[in-house]
Protein backbone atom coordinates (compact mmCIF):
# COMPACT_ATOMS: atom_id res chain seq x y z
CA UNK A 1 0.00 0.00 0.00
CA UNK A 2 2.88 2.32 0.70
CA UNK A 3 4.34 1.84 -2.79
CA UNK A 4 0.93 2.14 -4.55
CA UNK A 5 -0.01 5.34 -2.73
CA UNK A 6 3.39 6.84 -3.33
CA UNK A 7 3.21 5.77 -7.00
CA UNK A 8 -0.15 7.51 -7.46
CA UNK A 9 1.33 10.63 -5.91
CA UNK A 10 4.25 10.43 -8.35
CA UNK A 11 1.93 10.03 -11.36
CA UNK A 12 -0.09 13.02 -10.23
CA UNK A 13 3.07 15.07 -9.97
CA UNK A 14 4.19 14.01 -13.46
CA UNK A 15 0.90 15.16 -15.06
CA UNK A 16 1.20 18.69 -13.68
CA UNK A 17 2.77 20.96 -16.35
CA UNK A 18 4.95 23.11 -14.12
CA UNK A 19 8.13 23.07 -16.17
CA UNK A 20 11.47 22.32 -14.56
CA UNK A 21 10.01 22.44 -11.05
CA UNK A 22 7.85 19.44 -12.00
CA UNK A 23 10.94 17.39 -12.81
CA UNK A 24 12.52 18.28 -9.46
CA UNK A 25 9.40 17.37 -7.48
CA UNK A 26 8.97 14.12 -9.42
CA UNK A 27 12.59 13.22 -8.68
CA UNK A 28 12.07 13.85 -4.95
CA UNK A 29 8.89 11.75 -4.96
CA UNK A 30 10.64 8.87 -6.70
CA UNK A 31 13.48 9.10 -4.19
CA UNK A 32 10.99 8.90 -1.30
CA UNK A 33 9.31 5.86 -2.85
CA UNK A 34 12.66 4.13 -3.33
CA UNK A 35 13.69 4.90 0.26
CA UNK A 36 10.42 3.58 1.69
CA UNK A 37 10.58 0.44 -0.44
CA UNK A 38 14.17 -0.14 0.62
CA UNK A 39 13.24 0.08 4.31
CA UNK A 40 10.37 -2.37 3.88
CA UNK A 41 12.59 -4.73 1.86
CA UNK A 42 15.34 -4.62 4.49
CA UNK A 43 12.88 -5.27 7.31
CA UNK A 44 11.30 -8.10 5.33
CA UNK A 45 14.72 -9.69 4.87
CA UNK A 46 15.28 -9.45 8.63
CA UNK A 47 11.92 -11.11 9.22
CA UNK A 48 13.01 -14.06 7.07
CA UNK A 49 16.27 -14.62 8.98
CA UNK A 50 14.95 -13.83 12.48
CA UNK A 51 13.32 -16.46 14.72
CA UNK A 52 9.57 -16.69 14.10
CA UNK A 53 8.58 -17.40 17.69
CA UNK A 54 9.83 -17.27 21.28
CA UNK A 55 8.86 -19.85 23.88
CA UNK A 56 8.37 -18.13 27.24
CA UNK A 57 10.52 -19.49 30.06
CA UNK A 58 10.59 -18.68 33.77
CA UNK A 59 11.82 -15.14 34.38
CA UNK A 60 10.88 -13.79 30.95
CA UNK A 61 8.92 -10.56 30.59
CA UNK A 62 7.49 -9.01 27.44
CA UNK A 63 10.22 -6.38 27.69
CA UNK A 64 13.12 -8.80 28.00
CA UNK A 65 11.85 -10.77 25.00
CA UNK A 66 11.45 -7.60 22.93
CA UNK A 67 14.94 -6.50 24.00
CA UNK A 68 16.47 -9.85 23.08
CA UNK A 69 15.01 -9.71 19.57
CA UNK A 70 15.40 -5.95 18.92
CA UNK A 71 11.64 -5.36 18.83
CA UNK A 72 9.45 -2.53 20.06
CA UNK A 73 7.57 -3.99 23.03
CA UNK A 74 4.33 -2.41 21.78
CA UNK A 75 4.60 -4.16 18.42
CA UNK A 76 5.33 -7.47 20.17
CA UNK A 77 2.33 -6.98 22.46
CA UNK A 78 0.03 -6.07 19.56
CA UNK A 79 1.17 -9.04 17.48
CA UNK A 80 0.26 -11.39 20.33
CA UNK A 81 -2.95 -9.75 21.56
CA UNK A 82 -1.44 -8.62 24.86
CA UNK A 83 -2.60 -5.60 26.84
CA UNK A 84 -1.09 -3.95 29.96
CA UNK A 85 0.24 -5.28 32.28
CA UNK A 86 1.46 -7.65 29.53
CA UNK A 87 1.17 -10.86 31.54
CA UNK A 88 2.76 -13.86 29.85
CA UNK A 89 3.01 -17.50 30.86
CA UNK A 90 5.69 -20.17 31.00
CA UNK A 91 5.34 -22.30 27.89
CA UNK A 92 3.45 -19.63 25.95
CA UNK A 93 4.67 -19.08 22.38
CA UNK A 94 4.95 -15.47 21.25
CA UNK A 95 4.98 -14.63 17.56
CA UNK A 96 8.04 -12.61 16.57
CA UNK A 97 7.68 -12.46 12.79
CA UNK A 98 4.36 -10.60 13.01
CA UNK A 99 5.87 -8.10 15.45
CA UNK A 100 8.84 -7.49 13.16
CA UNK A 101 6.53 -7.02 10.17
CA UNK A 102 4.37 -4.53 12.07
CA UNK A 103 7.46 -2.62 13.15
CA UNK A 104 8.68 -2.50 9.55
CA UNK A 105 5.38 -1.30 8.08
CA UNK A 106 4.87 1.40 10.70
CA UNK A 107 8.46 2.58 10.40
CA UNK A 108 7.66 3.79 6.88
CA UNK A 109 4.93 6.04 8.31
CA UNK A 110 5.00 7.98 11.54
CA UNK A 111 6.38 5.37 13.91
CA UNK A 112 4.94 2.42 15.83
CA UNK A 113 1.19 2.46 16.33
CA UNK A 114 0.19 2.47 20.00
CA UNK A 115 -3.09 0.59 19.43
CA UNK A 116 -3.25 -2.84 21.06
CA UNK A 117 -5.59 -5.61 19.97
CA UNK A 118 -7.88 -7.27 22.50
CA UNK A 119 -6.19 -9.93 24.61
CA UNK A 120 -6.94 -13.48 23.50
CA UNK A 121 -8.19 -15.94 26.09
CA UNK A 122 -5.68 -18.41 27.50
CA UNK A 123 -5.86 -21.39 29.81
CA UNK A 124 -2.19 -21.38 30.73
CA UNK A 125 -1.18 -20.73 34.31
CA UNK A 126 1.90 -19.46 36.08
CA UNK A 127 2.17 -15.76 35.27
CA UNK A 128 5.72 -14.68 34.62
CA UNK A 129 5.01 -10.96 35.11
CA UNK A 130 3.77 -10.93 38.66
CA UNK A 131 3.27 -7.18 39.10
CA UNK A 132 1.48 -4.64 36.89
CA UNK A 133 3.85 -2.03 35.47
CA UNK A 134 2.49 1.52 35.88
CA UNK A 135 2.33 3.46 32.61
CA UNK A 136 5.14 6.04 32.51
CA UNK A 137 4.53 9.74 32.00
CA UNK A 138 5.02 10.43 28.26
CA UNK A 139 7.82 12.98 28.57
CA UNK A 140 11.33 13.08 27.14
CA UNK A 141 13.79 11.52 29.63
CA UNK A 142 16.31 13.78 31.35
CA UNK A 143 19.41 11.65 30.88
CA UNK A 144 22.41 11.25 33.17
CA UNK A 145 25.39 8.86 33.02
CA UNK A 146 25.01 5.42 34.65
CA UNK A 147 28.65 5.40 35.81
CA UNK A 148 31.54 7.84 35.93
CA UNK A 149 34.08 5.53 34.24
CA UNK A 150 35.58 6.12 30.81
CA UNK A 151 34.04 4.56 27.71
CA UNK A 152 35.96 1.40 26.79
CA UNK A 153 34.17 0.66 23.52
CA UNK A 154 31.92 2.82 21.40
CA UNK A 155 28.52 2.06 19.92
CA UNK A 156 28.20 -0.29 16.94
CA UNK A 157 24.56 -1.02 16.14
CA UNK A 158 25.22 -4.41 14.55
CA UNK A 159 27.79 -5.60 17.10
CA UNK A 160 27.75 -4.07 20.58
CA UNK A 161 24.35 -2.29 20.45
CA UNK A 162 25.60 -0.09 23.28
CA UNK A 163 28.72 1.13 25.04
CA UNK A 164 31.06 -0.44 27.60
CA UNK A 165 32.04 1.73 30.57
CA UNK A 166 35.09 0.98 32.72
CA UNK A 167 34.63 0.42 36.42
CA UNK A 168 35.55 -1.65 39.44
CA UNK A 169 33.53 -4.58 40.70
CA UNK A 170 31.02 -3.27 43.21
CA UNK A 171 30.92 0.29 41.86
CA UNK A 172 27.41 1.79 41.85
CA UNK A 173 25.35 1.58 38.66
CA UNK A 174 22.86 4.45 38.43
CA UNK A 175 19.54 4.80 36.61
CA UNK A 176 20.06 7.21 33.71
CA UNK A 177 16.53 8.62 34.01
CA UNK A 178 13.35 8.08 35.99
CA UNK A 179 11.29 5.06 35.01
CA UNK A 180 9.95 1.63 35.91
CA UNK A 181 12.01 -1.54 36.18
CA UNK A 182 10.52 -3.93 33.62
CA UNK A 183 13.18 -6.63 33.83
CA UNK A 184 15.64 -7.71 36.50
CA UNK A 185 17.22 -11.09 35.86
CA UNK A 186 19.76 -13.12 33.92
CA UNK A 187 17.63 -14.81 31.28
CA UNK A 188 18.87 -12.85 28.26
CA UNK A 189 21.86 -14.62 26.72
CA UNK A 190 25.15 -12.72 26.76
CA UNK A 191 24.10 -10.03 29.24
CA UNK A 192 24.67 -11.66 32.62
CA UNK A 193 22.65 -9.94 35.33
CA UNK A 194 20.52 -7.51 33.33
CA UNK A 195 18.24 -4.64 34.36
CA UNK A 196 15.90 -2.93 31.89
CA UNK A 197 14.13 0.33 32.73
CA UNK A 198 11.16 1.71 30.81
CA UNK A 199 11.34 5.51 30.76
CA UNK A 200 8.60 6.20 28.18
CA UNK A 201 6.83 4.13 25.55
CA UNK A 202 9.65 5.10 23.19
CA UNK A 203 12.73 4.78 25.41
CA UNK A 204 14.22 1.92 27.42
CA UNK A 205 17.66 1.68 29.03
CA UNK A 206 19.55 -1.52 29.81
CA UNK A 207 22.40 -2.30 32.22
CA UNK A 208 24.28 -5.59 31.77
CA UNK A 209 26.94 -7.71 33.54
CA UNK A 210 26.05 -6.49 37.03
CA UNK A 211 27.54 -8.20 40.07
CA UNK A 212 24.42 -7.33 42.06
CA UNK A 213 20.92 -6.22 41.08
CA UNK A 214 19.29 -4.01 43.69
CA UNK A 215 15.85 -3.27 42.22
CA UNK A 216 12.98 -5.69 41.52
CA UNK A 217 10.62 -5.68 38.55
CA UNK A 218 7.78 -3.21 39.01
CA UNK A 219 9.80 -0.74 41.10
CA UNK A 220 9.85 2.94 40.09
CA UNK A 221 13.32 4.48 40.16
CA UNK A 222 14.62 8.02 39.80
CA UNK A 223 17.49 9.45 37.78
CA UNK A 224 20.78 8.88 39.61
CA UNK A 225 19.35 6.18 41.90
CA UNK A 226 21.60 3.18 42.56
CA UNK A 227 20.07 0.15 40.87
CA UNK A 228 22.98 -2.30 40.64
CA UNK A 229 26.71 -2.82 41.11
CA UNK A 230 29.34 -3.20 38.40
CA UNK A 231 30.36 -6.75 37.55
CA UNK A 232 32.53 -8.40 34.91
CA UNK A 233 31.88 -9.36 31.29
CA UNK A 234 32.44 -12.94 30.00
CA UNK A 235 36.12 -12.07 29.35
CA UNK A 236 36.59 -11.16 33.01
CA UNK A 237 36.87 -7.39 32.52
CA UNK A 238 35.21 -5.22 35.16
CA UNK A 239 32.80 -2.99 33.24
CA UNK A 240 29.21 -1.92 32.68
CA UNK A 241 27.56 -2.60 29.33
CA UNK A 242 24.91 0.07 28.77
CA UNK A 243 22.27 0.45 26.06
CA UNK A 244 19.45 2.81 25.10
CA UNK A 245 16.63 1.49 22.92
CA UNK A 246 14.30 3.82 21.03
CA UNK A 247 11.17 2.01 19.78
CA UNK A 248 13.10 -1.24 20.04
CA UNK A 249 16.12 -0.07 18.05
CA UNK A 250 19.59 0.19 19.66
CA UNK A 251 20.66 3.86 19.66
CA UNK A 252 24.09 5.34 20.42
CA UNK A 253 23.78 6.35 24.11
CA UNK A 254 26.30 9.18 23.69
CA UNK A 255 23.75 11.00 21.51
CA UNK A 256 21.56 11.38 24.60
CA UNK A 257 23.91 11.40 27.59
CA UNK A 258 25.38 14.74 28.75
CA UNK A 259 28.74 15.72 27.27
CA UNK A 260 31.56 15.20 29.75
Coordinates of C-alpha atoms in Angstrom, one line a residue:
X1 CA 0.0 0.0 0.0
X2 CA 2.9 2.3 0.7
X3 CA 4.3 1.8 -2.8
X4 CA 0.9 2.1 -4.6
X5 CA 0.0 5.3 -2.7
X6 CA 3.4 6.8 -3.3
X7 CA 3.2 5.8 -7.0
X8 CA -0.2 7.5 -7.5
X9 CA 1.3 10.6 -5.9
X10 CA 4.3 10.4 -8.4
X11 CA 1.9 10.0 -11.4
X12 CA -0.1 13.0 -10.2
X13 CA 3.1 15.1 -10.0
X14 CA 4.2 14.0 -13.5
X15 CA 0.9 15.2 -15.1
X16 CA 1.2 18.7 -13.7
X17 CA 2.8 21.0 -16.4
X18 CA 4.9 23.1 -14.1
X19 CA 8.1 23.1 -16.2
X20 CA 11.5 22.3 -14.6
X21 CA 10.0 22.4 -11.0
X22 CA 7.9 19.4 -12.0
X23 CA 10.9 17.4 -12.8
X24 CA 12.5 18.3 -9.5
X25 CA 9.4 17.4 -7.5
X26 CA 9.0 14.1 -9.4
X27 CA 12.6 13.2 -8.7
X28 CA 12.1 13.8 -4.9
X29 CA 8.9 11.8 -5.0
X30 CA 10.6 8.9 -6.7
X31 CA 13.5 9.1 -4.2
X32 CA 11.0 8.9 -1.3
X33 CA 9.3 5.9 -2.8
X34 CA 12.7 4.1 -3.3
X35 CA 13.7 4.9 0.3
X36 CA 10.4 3.6 1.7
X37 CA 10.6 0.4 -0.4
X38 CA 14.2 -0.1 0.6
X39 CA 13.2 0.1 4.3
X40 CA 10.4 -2.4 3.9
X41 CA 12.6 -4.7 1.9
X42 CA 15.3 -4.6 4.5
X43 CA 12.9 -5.3 7.3
X44 CA 11.3 -8.1 5.3
X45 CA 14.7 -9.7 4.9
X46 CA 15.3 -9.4 8.6
X47 CA 11.9 -11.1 9.2
X48 CA 13.0 -14.1 7.1
X49 CA 16.3 -14.6 9.0
X50 CA 15.0 -13.8 12.5
X51 CA 13.3 -16.5 14.7
X52 CA 9.6 -16.7 14.1
X53 CA 8.6 -17.4 17.7
X54 CA 9.8 -17.3 21.3
X55 CA 8.9 -19.9 23.9
X56 CA 8.4 -18.1 27.2
X57 CA 10.5 -19.5 30.1
X58 CA 10.6 -18.7 33.8
X59 CA 11.8 -15.1 34.4
X60 CA 10.9 -13.8 30.9
X61 CA 8.9 -10.6 30.6
X62 CA 7.5 -9.0 27.4
X63 CA 10.2 -6.4 27.7
X64 CA 13.1 -8.8 28.0
X65 CA 11.9 -10.8 25.0
X66 CA 11.4 -7.6 22.9
X67 CA 14.9 -6.5 24.0
X68 CA 16.5 -9.9 23.1
X69 CA 15.0 -9.7 19.6
X70 CA 15.4 -6.0 18.9
X71 CA 11.6 -5.4 18.8
X72 CA 9.5 -2.5 20.1
X73 CA 7.6 -4.0 23.0
X74 CA 4.3 -2.4 21.8
X75 CA 4.6 -4.2 18.4
X76 CA 5.3 -7.5 20.2
X77 CA 2.3 -7.0 22.5
X78 CA 0.0 -6.1 19.6
X79 CA 1.2 -9.0 17.5
X80 CA 0.3 -11.4 20.3
X81 CA -3.0 -9.7 21.6
X82 CA -1.4 -8.6 24.9
X83 CA -2.6 -5.6 26.8
X84 CA -1.1 -4.0 30.0
X85 CA 0.2 -5.3 32.3
X86 CA 1.5 -7.7 29.5
X87 CA 1.2 -10.9 31.5
X88 CA 2.8 -13.9 29.8
X89 CA 3.0 -17.5 30.9
X90 CA 5.7 -20.2 31.0
X91 CA 5.3 -22.3 27.9
X92 CA 3.5 -19.6 25.9
X93 CA 4.7 -19.1 22.4
X94 CA 5.0 -15.5 21.3
X95 CA 5.0 -14.6 17.6
X96 CA 8.0 -12.6 16.6
X97 CA 7.7 -12.5 12.8
X98 CA 4.4 -10.6 13.0
X99 CA 5.9 -8.1 15.5
X100 CA 8.8 -7.5 13.2
X101 CA 6.5 -7.0 10.2
X102 CA 4.4 -4.5 12.1
X103 CA 7.5 -2.6 13.2
X104 CA 8.7 -2.5 9.5
X105 CA 5.4 -1.3 8.1
X106 CA 4.9 1.4 10.7
X107 CA 8.5 2.6 10.4
X108 CA 7.7 3.8 6.9
X109 CA 4.9 6.0 8.3
X110 CA 5.0 8.0 11.5
X111 CA 6.4 5.4 13.9
X112 CA 4.9 2.4 15.8
X113 CA 1.2 2.5 16.3
X114 CA 0.2 2.5 20.0
X115 CA -3.1 0.6 19.4
X116 CA -3.3 -2.8 21.1
X117 CA -5.6 -5.6 20.0
X118 CA -7.9 -7.3 22.5
X119 CA -6.2 -9.9 24.6
X120 CA -6.9 -13.5 23.5
X121 CA -8.2 -15.9 26.1
X122 CA -5.7 -18.4 27.5
X123 CA -5.9 -21.4 29.8
X124 CA -2.2 -21.4 30.7
X125 CA -1.2 -20.7 34.3
X126 CA 1.9 -19.5 36.1
X127 CA 2.2 -15.8 35.3
X128 CA 5.7 -14.7 34.6
X129 CA 5.0 -11.0 35.1
X130 CA 3.8 -10.9 38.7
X131 CA 3.3 -7.2 39.1
X132 CA 1.5 -4.6 36.9
X133 CA 3.9 -2.0 35.5
X134 CA 2.5 1.5 35.9
X135 CA 2.3 3.5 32.6
X136 CA 5.1 6.0 32.5
X137 CA 4.5 9.7 32.0
X138 CA 5.0 10.4 28.3
X139 CA 7.8 13.0 28.6
X140 CA 11.3 13.1 27.1
X141 CA 13.8 11.5 29.6
X142 CA 16.3 13.8 31.3
X143 CA 19.4 11.6 30.9
X144 CA 22.4 11.2 33.2
X145 CA 25.4 8.9 33.0
X146 CA 25.0 5.4 34.7
X147 CA 28.6 5.4 35.8
X148 CA 31.5 7.8 35.9
X149 CA 34.1 5.5 34.2
X150 CA 35.6 6.1 30.8
X151 CA 34.0 4.6 27.7
X152 CA 36.0 1.4 26.8
X153 CA 34.2 0.7 23.5
X154 CA 31.9 2.8 21.4
X155 CA 28.5 2.1 19.9
X156 CA 28.2 -0.3 16.9
X157 CA 24.6 -1.0 16.1
X158 CA 25.2 -4.4 14.5
X159 CA 27.8 -5.6 17.1
X160 CA 27.7 -4.1 20.6
X161 CA 24.3 -2.3 20.5
X162 CA 25.6 -0.1 23.3
X163 CA 28.7 1.1 25.0
X164 CA 31.1 -0.4 27.6
X165 CA 32.0 1.7 30.6
X166 CA 35.1 1.0 32.7
X167 CA 34.6 0.4 36.4
X168 CA 35.5 -1.7 39.4
X169 CA 33.5 -4.6 40.7
X170 CA 31.0 -3.3 43.2
X171 CA 30.9 0.3 41.9
X172 CA 27.4 1.8 41.8
X173 CA 25.4 1.6 38.7
X174 CA 22.9 4.4 38.4
X175 CA 19.5 4.8 36.6
X176 CA 20.1 7.2 33.7
X177 CA 16.5 8.6 34.0
X178 CA 13.3 8.1 36.0
X179 CA 11.3 5.1 35.0
X180 CA 10.0 1.6 35.9
X181 CA 12.0 -1.5 36.2
X182 CA 10.5 -3.9 33.6
X183 CA 13.2 -6.6 33.8
X184 CA 15.6 -7.7 36.5
X185 CA 17.2 -11.1 35.9
X186 CA 19.8 -13.1 33.9
X187 CA 17.6 -14.8 31.3
X188 CA 18.9 -12.8 28.3
X189 CA 21.9 -14.6 26.7
X190 CA 25.1 -12.7 26.8
X191 CA 24.1 -10.0 29.2
X192 CA 24.7 -11.7 32.6
X193 CA 22.6 -9.9 35.3
X194 CA 20.5 -7.5 33.3
X195 CA 18.2 -4.6 34.4
X196 CA 15.9 -2.9 31.9
X197 CA 14.1 0.3 32.7
X198 CA 11.2 1.7 30.8
X199 CA 11.3 5.5 30.8
X200 CA 8.6 6.2 28.2
X201 CA 6.8 4.1 25.5
X202 CA 9.7 5.1 23.2
X203 CA 12.7 4.8 25.4
X204 CA 14.2 1.9 27.4
X205 CA 17.7 1.7 29.0
X206 CA 19.6 -1.5 29.8
X207 CA 22.4 -2.3 32.2
X208 CA 24.3 -5.6 31.8
X209 CA 26.9 -7.7 33.5
X210 CA 26.0 -6.5 37.0
X211 CA 27.5 -8.2 40.1
X212 CA 24.4 -7.3 42.1
X213 CA 20.9 -6.2 41.1
X214 CA 19.3 -4.0 43.7
X215 CA 15.9 -3.3 42.2
X216 CA 13.0 -5.7 41.5
X217 CA 10.6 -5.7 38.6
X218 CA 7.8 -3.2 39.0
X219 CA 9.8 -0.7 41.1
X220 CA 9.8 2.9 40.1
X221 CA 13.3 4.5 40.2
X222 CA 14.6 8.0 39.8
X223 CA 17.5 9.4 37.8
X224 CA 20.8 8.9 39.6
X225 CA 19.4 6.2 41.9
X226 CA 21.6 3.2 42.6
X227 CA 20.1 0.1 40.9
X228 CA 23.0 -2.3 40.6
X229 CA 26.7 -2.8 41.1
X230 CA 29.3 -3.2 38.4
X231 CA 30.4 -6.8 37.6
X232 CA 32.5 -8.4 34.9
X233 CA 31.9 -9.4 31.3
X234 CA 32.4 -12.9 30.0
X235 CA 36.1 -12.1 29.3
X236 CA 36.6 -11.2 33.0
X237 CA 36.9 -7.4 32.5
X238 CA 35.2 -5.2 35.2
X239 CA 32.8 -3.0 33.2
X240 CA 29.2 -1.9 32.7
X241 CA 27.6 -2.6 29.3
X242 CA 24.9 0.1 28.8
X243 CA 22.3 0.5 26.1
X244 CA 19.5 2.8 25.1
X245 CA 16.6 1.5 22.9
X246 CA 14.3 3.8 21.0
X247 CA 11.2 2.0 19.8
X248 CA 13.1 -1.2 20.0
X249 CA 16.1 -0.1 18.1
X250 CA 19.6 0.2 19.7
X251 CA 20.7 3.9 19.7
X252 CA 24.1 5.3 20.4
X253 CA 23.8 6.4 24.1
X254 CA 26.3 9.2 23.7
X255 CA 23.8 11.0 21.5
X256 CA 21.6 11.4 24.6
X257 CA 23.9 11.4 27.6
X258 CA 25.4 14.7 28.7
X259 CA 28.7 15.7 27.3
X260 CA 31.6 15.2 29.8

